[in-house]
mmCIF file with all atom_site columns, C-alpha atoms in Angstrom:
data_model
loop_
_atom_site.group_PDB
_atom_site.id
_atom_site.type_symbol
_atom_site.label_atom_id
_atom_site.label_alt_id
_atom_site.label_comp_id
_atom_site.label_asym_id
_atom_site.label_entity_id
_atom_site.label_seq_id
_atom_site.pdbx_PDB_ins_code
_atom_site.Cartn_x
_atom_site.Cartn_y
_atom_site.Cartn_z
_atom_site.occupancy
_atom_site.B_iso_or_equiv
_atom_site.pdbx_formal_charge
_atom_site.auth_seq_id
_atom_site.auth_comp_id
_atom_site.auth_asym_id
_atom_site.auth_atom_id
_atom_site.pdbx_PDB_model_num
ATOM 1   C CA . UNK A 1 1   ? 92.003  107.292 90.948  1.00 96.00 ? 1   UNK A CA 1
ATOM 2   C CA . UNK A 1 2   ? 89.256  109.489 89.384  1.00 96.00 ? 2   UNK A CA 1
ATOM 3   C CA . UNK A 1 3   ? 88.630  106.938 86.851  1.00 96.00 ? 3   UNK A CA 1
ATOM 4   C CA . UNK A 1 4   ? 88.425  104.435 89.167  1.00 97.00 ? 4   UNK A CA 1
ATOM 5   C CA . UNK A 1 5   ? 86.302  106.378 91.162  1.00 97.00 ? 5   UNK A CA 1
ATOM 6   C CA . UNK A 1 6   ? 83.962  107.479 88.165  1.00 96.00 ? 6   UNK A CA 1
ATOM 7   C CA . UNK A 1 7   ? 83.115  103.807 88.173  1.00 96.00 ? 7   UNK A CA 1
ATOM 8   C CA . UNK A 1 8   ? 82.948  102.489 91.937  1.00 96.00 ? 8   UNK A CA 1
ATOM 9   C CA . UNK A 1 9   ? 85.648  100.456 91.449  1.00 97.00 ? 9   UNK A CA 1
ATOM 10  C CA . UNK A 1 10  ? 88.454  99.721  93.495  1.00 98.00 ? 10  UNK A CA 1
ATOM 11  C CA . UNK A 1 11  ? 91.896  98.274  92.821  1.00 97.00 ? 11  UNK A CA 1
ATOM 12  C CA . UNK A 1 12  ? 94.587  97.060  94.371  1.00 98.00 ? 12  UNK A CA 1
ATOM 13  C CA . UNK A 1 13  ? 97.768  98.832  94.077  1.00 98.00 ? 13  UNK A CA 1
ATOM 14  C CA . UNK A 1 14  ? 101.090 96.900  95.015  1.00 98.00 ? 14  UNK A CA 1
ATOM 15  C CA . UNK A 1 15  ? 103.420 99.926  95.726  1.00 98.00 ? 15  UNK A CA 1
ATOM 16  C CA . UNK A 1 16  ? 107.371 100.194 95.897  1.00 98.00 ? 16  UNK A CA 1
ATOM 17  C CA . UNK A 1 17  ? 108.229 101.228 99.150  1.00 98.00 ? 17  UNK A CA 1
ATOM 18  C CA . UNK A 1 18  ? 110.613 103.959 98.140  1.00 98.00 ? 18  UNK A CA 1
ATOM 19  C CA . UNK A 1 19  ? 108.323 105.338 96.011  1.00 98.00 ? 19  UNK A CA 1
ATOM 20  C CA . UNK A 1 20  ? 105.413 105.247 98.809  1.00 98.00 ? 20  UNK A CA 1
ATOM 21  C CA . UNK A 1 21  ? 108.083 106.951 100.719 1.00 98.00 ? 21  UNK A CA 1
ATOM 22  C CA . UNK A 1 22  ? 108.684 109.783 98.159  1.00 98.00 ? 22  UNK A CA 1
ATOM 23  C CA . UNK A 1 23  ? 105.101 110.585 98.188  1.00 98.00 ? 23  UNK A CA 1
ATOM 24  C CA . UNK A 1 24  ? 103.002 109.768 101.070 1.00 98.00 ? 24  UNK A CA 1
ATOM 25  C CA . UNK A 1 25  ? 100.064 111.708 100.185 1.00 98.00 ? 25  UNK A CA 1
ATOM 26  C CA . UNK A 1 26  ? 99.079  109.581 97.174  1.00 97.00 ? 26  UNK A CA 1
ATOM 27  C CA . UNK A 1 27  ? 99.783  106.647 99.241  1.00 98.00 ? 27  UNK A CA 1
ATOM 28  C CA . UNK A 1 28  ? 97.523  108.365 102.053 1.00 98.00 ? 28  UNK A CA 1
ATOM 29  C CA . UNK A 1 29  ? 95.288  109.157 99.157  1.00 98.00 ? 29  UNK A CA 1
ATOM 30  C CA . UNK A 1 30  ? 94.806  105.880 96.928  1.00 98.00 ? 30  UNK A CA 1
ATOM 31  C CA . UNK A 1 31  ? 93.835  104.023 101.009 1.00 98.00 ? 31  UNK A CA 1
ATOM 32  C CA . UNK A 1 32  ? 91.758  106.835 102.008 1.00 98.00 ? 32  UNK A CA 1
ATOM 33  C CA . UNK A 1 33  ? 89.903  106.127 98.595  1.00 98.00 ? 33  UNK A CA 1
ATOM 34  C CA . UNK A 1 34  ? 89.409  102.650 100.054 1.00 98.00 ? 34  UNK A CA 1
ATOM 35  C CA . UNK A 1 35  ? 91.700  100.526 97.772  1.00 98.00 ? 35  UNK A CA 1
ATOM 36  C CA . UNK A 1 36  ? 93.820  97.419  98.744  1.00 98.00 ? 36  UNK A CA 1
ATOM 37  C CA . UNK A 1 37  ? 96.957  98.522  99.249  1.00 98.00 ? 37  UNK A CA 1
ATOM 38  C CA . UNK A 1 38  ? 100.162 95.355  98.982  1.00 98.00 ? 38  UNK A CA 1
ATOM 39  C CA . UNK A 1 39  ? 103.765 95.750  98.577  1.00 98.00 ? 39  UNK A CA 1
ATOM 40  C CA . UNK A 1 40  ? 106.273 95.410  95.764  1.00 97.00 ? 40  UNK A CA 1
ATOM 41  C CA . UNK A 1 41  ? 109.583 95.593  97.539  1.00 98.00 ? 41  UNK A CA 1
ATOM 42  C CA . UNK A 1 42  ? 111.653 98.184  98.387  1.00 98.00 ? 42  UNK A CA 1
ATOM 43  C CA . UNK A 1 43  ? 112.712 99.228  95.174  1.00 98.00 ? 43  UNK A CA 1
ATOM 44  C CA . UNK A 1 44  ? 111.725 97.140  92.516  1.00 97.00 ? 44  UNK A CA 1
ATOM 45  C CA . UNK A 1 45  ? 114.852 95.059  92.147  1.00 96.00 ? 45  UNK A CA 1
ATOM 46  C CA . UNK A 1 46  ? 114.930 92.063  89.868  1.00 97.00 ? 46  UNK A CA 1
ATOM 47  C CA . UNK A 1 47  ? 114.896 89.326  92.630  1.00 97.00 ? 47  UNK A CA 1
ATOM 48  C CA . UNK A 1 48  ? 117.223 86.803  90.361  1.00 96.00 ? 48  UNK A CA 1
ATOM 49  C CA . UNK A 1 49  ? 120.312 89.495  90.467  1.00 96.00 ? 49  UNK A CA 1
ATOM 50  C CA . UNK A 1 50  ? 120.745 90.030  94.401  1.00 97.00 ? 50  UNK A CA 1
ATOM 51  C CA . UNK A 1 51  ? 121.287 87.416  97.023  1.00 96.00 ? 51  UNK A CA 1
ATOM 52  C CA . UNK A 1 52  ? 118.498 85.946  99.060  1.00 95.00 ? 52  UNK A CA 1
ATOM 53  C CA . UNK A 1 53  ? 119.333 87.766  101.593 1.00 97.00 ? 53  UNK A CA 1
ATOM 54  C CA . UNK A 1 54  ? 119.259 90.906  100.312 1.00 97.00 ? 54  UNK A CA 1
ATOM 55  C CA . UNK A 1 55  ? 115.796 89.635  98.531  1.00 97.00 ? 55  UNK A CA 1
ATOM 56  C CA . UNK A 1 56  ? 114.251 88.991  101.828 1.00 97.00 ? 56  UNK A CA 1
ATOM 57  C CA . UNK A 1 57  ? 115.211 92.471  103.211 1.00 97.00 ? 57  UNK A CA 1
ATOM 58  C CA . UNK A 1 58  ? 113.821 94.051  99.920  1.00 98.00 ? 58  UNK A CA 1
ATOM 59  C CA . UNK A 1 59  ? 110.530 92.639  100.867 1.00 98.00 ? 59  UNK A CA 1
ATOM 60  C CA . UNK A 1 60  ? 110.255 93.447  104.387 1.00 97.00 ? 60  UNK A CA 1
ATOM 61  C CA . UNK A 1 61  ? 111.327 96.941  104.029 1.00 98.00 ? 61  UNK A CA 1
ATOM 62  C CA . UNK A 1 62  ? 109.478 97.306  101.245 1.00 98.00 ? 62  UNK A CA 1
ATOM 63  C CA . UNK A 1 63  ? 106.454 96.728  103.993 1.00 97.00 ? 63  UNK A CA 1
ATOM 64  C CA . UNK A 1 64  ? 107.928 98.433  106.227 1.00 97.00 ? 64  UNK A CA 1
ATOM 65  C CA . UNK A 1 65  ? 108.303 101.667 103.952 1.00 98.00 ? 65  UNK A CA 1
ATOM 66  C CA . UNK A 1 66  ? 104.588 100.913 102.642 1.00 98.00 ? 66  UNK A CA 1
ATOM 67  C CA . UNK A 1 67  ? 102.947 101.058 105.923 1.00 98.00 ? 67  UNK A CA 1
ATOM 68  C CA . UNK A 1 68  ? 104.919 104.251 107.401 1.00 98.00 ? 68  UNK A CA 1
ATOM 69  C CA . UNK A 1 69  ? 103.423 105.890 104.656 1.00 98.00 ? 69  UNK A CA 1
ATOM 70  C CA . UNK A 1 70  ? 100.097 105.482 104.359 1.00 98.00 ? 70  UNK A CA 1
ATOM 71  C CA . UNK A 1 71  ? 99.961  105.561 108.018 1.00 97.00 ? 71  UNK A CA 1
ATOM 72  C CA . UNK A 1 72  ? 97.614  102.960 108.328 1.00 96.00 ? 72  UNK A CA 1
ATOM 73  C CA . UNK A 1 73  ? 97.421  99.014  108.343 1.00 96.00 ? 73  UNK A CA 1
ATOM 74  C CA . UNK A 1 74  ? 98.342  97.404  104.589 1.00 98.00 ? 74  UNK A CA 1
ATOM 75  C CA . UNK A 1 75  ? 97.037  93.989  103.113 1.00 98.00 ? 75  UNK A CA 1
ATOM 76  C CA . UNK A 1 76  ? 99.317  91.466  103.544 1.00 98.00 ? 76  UNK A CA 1
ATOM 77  C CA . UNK A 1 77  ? 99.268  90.831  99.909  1.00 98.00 ? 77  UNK A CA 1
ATOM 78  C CA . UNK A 1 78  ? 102.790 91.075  97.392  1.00 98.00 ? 78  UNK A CA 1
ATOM 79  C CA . UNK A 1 79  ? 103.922 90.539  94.076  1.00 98.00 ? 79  UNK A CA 1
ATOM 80  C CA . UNK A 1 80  ? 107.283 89.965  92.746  1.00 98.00 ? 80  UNK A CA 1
ATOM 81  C CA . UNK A 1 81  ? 108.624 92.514  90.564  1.00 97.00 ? 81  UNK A CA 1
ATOM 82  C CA . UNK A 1 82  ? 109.190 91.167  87.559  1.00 95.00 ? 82  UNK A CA 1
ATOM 83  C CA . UNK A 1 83  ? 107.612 87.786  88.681  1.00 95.00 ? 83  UNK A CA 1
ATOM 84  C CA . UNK A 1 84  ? 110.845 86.979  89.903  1.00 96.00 ? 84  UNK A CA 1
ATOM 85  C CA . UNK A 1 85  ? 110.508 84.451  92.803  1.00 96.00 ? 85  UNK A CA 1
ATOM 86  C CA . UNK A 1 86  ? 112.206 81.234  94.678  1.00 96.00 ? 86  UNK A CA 1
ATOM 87  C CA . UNK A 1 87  ? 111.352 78.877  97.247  1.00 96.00 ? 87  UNK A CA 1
ATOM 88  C CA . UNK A 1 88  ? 112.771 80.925  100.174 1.00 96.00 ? 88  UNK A CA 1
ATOM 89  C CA . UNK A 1 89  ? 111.777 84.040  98.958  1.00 97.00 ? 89  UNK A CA 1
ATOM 90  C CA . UNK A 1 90  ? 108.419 82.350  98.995  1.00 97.00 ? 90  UNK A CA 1
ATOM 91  C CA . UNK A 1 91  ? 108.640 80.177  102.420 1.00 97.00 ? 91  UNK A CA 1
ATOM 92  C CA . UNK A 1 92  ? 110.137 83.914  103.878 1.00 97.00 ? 92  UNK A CA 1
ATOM 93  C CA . UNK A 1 93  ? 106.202 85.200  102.627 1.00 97.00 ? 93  UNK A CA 1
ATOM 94  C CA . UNK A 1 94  ? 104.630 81.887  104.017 1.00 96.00 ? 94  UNK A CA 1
ATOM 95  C CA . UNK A 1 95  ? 106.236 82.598  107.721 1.00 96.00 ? 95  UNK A CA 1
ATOM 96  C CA . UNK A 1 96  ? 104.930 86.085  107.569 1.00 95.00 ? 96  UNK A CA 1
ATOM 97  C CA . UNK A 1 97  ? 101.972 85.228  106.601 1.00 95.00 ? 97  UNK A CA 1
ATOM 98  C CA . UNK A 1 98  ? 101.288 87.234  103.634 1.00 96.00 ? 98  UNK A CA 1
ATOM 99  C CA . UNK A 1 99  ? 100.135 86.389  99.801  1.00 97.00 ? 99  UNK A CA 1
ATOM 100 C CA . UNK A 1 100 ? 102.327 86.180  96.968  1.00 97.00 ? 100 UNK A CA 1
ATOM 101 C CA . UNK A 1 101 ? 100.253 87.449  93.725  1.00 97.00 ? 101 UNK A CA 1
ATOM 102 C CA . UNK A 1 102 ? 100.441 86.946  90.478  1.00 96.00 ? 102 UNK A CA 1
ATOM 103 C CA . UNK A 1 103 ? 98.812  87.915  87.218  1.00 96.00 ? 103 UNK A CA 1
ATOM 104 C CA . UNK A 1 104 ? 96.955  86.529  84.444  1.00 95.00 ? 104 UNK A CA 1
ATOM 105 C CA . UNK A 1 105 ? 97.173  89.495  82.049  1.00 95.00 ? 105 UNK A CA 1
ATOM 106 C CA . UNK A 1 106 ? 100.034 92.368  80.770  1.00 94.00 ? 106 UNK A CA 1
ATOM 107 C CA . UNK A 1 107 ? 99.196  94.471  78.317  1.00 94.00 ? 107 UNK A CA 1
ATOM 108 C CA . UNK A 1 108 ? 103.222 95.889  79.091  1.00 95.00 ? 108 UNK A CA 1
ATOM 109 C CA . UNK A 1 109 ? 101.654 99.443  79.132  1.00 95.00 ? 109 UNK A CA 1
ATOM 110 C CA . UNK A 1 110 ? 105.142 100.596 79.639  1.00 94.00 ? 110 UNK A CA 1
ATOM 111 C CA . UNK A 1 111 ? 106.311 100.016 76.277  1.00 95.00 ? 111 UNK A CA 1
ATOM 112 C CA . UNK A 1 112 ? 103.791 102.667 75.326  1.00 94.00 ? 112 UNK A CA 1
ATOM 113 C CA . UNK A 1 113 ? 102.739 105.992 75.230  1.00 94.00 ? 113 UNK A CA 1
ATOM 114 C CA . UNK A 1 114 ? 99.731  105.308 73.404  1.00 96.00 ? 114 UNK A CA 1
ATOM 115 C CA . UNK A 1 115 ? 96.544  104.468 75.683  1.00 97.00 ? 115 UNK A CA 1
ATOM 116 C CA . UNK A 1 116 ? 94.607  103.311 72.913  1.00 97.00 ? 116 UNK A CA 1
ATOM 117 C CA . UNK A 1 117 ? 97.242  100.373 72.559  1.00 97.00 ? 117 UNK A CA 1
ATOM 118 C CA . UNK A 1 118 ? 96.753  99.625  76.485  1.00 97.00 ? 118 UNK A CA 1
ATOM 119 C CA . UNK A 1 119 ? 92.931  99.466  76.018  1.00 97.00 ? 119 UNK A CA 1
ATOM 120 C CA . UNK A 1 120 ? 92.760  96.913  73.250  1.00 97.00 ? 120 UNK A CA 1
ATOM 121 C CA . UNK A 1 121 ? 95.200  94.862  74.589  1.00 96.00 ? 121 UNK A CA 1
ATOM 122 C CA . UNK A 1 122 ? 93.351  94.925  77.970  1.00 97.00 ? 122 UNK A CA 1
ATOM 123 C CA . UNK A 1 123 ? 90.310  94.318  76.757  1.00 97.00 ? 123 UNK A CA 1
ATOM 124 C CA . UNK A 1 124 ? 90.979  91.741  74.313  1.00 96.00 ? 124 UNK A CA 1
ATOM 125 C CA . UNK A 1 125 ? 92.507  89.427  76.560  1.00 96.00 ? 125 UNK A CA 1
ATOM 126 C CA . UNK A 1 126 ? 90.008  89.957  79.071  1.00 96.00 ? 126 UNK A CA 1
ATOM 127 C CA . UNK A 1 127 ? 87.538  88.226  76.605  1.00 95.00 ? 127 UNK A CA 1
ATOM 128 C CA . UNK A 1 128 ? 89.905  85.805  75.978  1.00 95.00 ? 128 UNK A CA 1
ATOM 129 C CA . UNK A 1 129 ? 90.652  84.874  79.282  1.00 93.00 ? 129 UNK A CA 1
ATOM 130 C CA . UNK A 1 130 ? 86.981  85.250  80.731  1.00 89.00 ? 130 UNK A CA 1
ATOM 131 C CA . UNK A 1 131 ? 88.574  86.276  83.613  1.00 90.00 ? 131 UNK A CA 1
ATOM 132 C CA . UNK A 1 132 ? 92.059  87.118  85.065  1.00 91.00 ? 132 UNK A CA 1
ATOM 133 C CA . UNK A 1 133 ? 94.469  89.384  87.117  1.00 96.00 ? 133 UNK A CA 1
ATOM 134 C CA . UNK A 1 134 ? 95.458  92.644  85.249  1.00 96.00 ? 134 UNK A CA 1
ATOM 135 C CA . UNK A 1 135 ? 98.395  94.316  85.693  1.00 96.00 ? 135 UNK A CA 1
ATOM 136 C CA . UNK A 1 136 ? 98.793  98.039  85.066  1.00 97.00 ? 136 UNK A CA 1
ATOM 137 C CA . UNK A 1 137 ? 101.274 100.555 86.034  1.00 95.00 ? 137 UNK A CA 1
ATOM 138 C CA . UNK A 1 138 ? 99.463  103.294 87.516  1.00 92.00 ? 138 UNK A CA 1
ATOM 139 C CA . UNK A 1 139 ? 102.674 105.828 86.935  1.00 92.00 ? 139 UNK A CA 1
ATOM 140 C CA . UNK A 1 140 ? 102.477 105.266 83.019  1.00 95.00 ? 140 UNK A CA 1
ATOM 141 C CA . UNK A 1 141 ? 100.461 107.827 81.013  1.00 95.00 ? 141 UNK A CA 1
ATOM 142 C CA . UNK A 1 142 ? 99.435  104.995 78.695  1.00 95.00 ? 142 UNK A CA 1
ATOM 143 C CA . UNK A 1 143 ? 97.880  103.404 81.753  1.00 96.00 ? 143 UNK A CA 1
ATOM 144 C CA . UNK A 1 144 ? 96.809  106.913 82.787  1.00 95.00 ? 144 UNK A CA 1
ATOM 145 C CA . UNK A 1 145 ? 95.036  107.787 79.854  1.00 96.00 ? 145 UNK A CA 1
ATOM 146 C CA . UNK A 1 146 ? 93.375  104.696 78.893  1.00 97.00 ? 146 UNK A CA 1
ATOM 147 C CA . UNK A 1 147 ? 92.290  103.056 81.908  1.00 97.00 ? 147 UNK A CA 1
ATOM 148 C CA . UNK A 1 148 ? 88.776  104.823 81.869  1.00 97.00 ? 148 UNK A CA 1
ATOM 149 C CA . UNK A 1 149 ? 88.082  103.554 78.492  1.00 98.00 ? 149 UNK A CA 1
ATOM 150 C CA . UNK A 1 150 ? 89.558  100.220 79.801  1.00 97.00 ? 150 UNK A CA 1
ATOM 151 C CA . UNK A 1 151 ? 86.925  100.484 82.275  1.00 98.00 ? 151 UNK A CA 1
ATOM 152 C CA . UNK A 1 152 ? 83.943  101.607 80.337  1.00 98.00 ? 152 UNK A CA 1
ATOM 153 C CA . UNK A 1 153 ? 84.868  98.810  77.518  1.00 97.00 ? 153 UNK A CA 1
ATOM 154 C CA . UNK A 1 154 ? 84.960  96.026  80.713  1.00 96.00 ? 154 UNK A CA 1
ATOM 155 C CA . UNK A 1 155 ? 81.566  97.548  81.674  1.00 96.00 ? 155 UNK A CA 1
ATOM 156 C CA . UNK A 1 156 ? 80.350  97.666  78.275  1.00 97.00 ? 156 UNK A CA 1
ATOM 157 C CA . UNK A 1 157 ? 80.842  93.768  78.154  1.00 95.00 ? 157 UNK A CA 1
ATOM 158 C CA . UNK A 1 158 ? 79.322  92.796  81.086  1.00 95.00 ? 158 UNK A CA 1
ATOM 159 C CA . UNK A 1 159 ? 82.868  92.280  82.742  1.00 94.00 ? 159 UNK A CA 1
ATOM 160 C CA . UNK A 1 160 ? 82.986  92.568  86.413  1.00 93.00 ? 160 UNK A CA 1
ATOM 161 C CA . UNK A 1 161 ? 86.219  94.368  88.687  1.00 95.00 ? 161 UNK A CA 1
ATOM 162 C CA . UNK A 1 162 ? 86.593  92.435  91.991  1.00 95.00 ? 162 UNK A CA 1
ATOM 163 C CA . UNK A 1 163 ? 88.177  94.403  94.840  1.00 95.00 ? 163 UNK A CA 1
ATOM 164 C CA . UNK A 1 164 ? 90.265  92.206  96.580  1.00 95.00 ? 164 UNK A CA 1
ATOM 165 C CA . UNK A 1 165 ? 89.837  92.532  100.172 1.00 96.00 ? 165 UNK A CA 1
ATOM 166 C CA . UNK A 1 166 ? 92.125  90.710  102.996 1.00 96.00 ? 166 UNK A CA 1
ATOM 167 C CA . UNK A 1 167 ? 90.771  89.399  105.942 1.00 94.00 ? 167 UNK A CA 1
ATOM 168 C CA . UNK A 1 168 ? 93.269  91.181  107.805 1.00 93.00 ? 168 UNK A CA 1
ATOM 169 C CA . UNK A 1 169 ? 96.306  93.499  107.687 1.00 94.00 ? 169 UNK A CA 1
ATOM 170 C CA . UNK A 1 170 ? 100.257 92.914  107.219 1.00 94.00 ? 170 UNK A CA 1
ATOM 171 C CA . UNK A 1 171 ? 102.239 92.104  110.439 1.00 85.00 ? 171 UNK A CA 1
#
């Protein structure tokens, strides 16, 4: 957050609803900072290995958990752990009107410790790409240490962050 900060940028943090739950004050904290804050299930089960149904109730208590905690209204926006996803998983978002997300780069920061790894292998694909959604893992101290470098180096470049911002909150 305070590298994030240090460089007016916002994110957008797709949180696991039983970890939101297990620590409401960084929830609290990371949308008082004015981030976008989605939902990535309740507890970050590979989609493929459980039933639908149990699938579907991962996601909406996964919102469900999200919003208690930060106390506030969340962005109807979600992402798949694992990018694990069906049809019905996807016509269940559709009917509740919320965005499925994907990404465009992973630099697998949690095969590492080191953040110098995470930062070259953001970076370089960023140039490659021109453009694209990043993931990171916020809880990983590769992602932790490096993602003020990753920042500067994006800067550095001429390479823009775009907050995502919904035009309106998760029902």
């Amino acid at each position: 957050l305070a590298a994030l900060a240090a460089h007016c940028t916002k994110a957008t943090f797709f949180m696991v609803g039983r970890n939101a739950l297990a620590d409401p004050e960084s929830a609290q904290e990371v949308a008082r900072q004015g981030h976008t804050i989605g939902t990535h299930t309740w507890s970050h089960r590979n989609m493929s290995t459980i039933t639908s149904q149990h699938a579907l109730a991962e996601i909406d208590l996964g919102f469900s958990a999200v919003r208690k905690s930060v106390g506030a209204p969340i962005a109807p926006f979600f992402r798949f752990p694992y990018l694990v996803q069906d049809e019905t998983m996807l016509a269940h978002l559709r009917t509740r009107n919320l965005a499925a997300f994907s990404i465009d780069i992973d630099p697998f920061d949690y095969r590492t410790q080191d953040p110098s790894r995470v930062v070259r292998d953001v970076v370089r694909r960023v140039l490659s790409n021109k453009k694209g959604m990043i993931l990171l893992h916020d809880v990983e101290p590769s992602t932790a240490g490096g993602i003020k470098t990753v920042l500067d180096e994006l800067r550095a470049r001429g390479i823009r962050v775009v907050h995502l911002v919904p035009r309106g909150a998760a029902e």
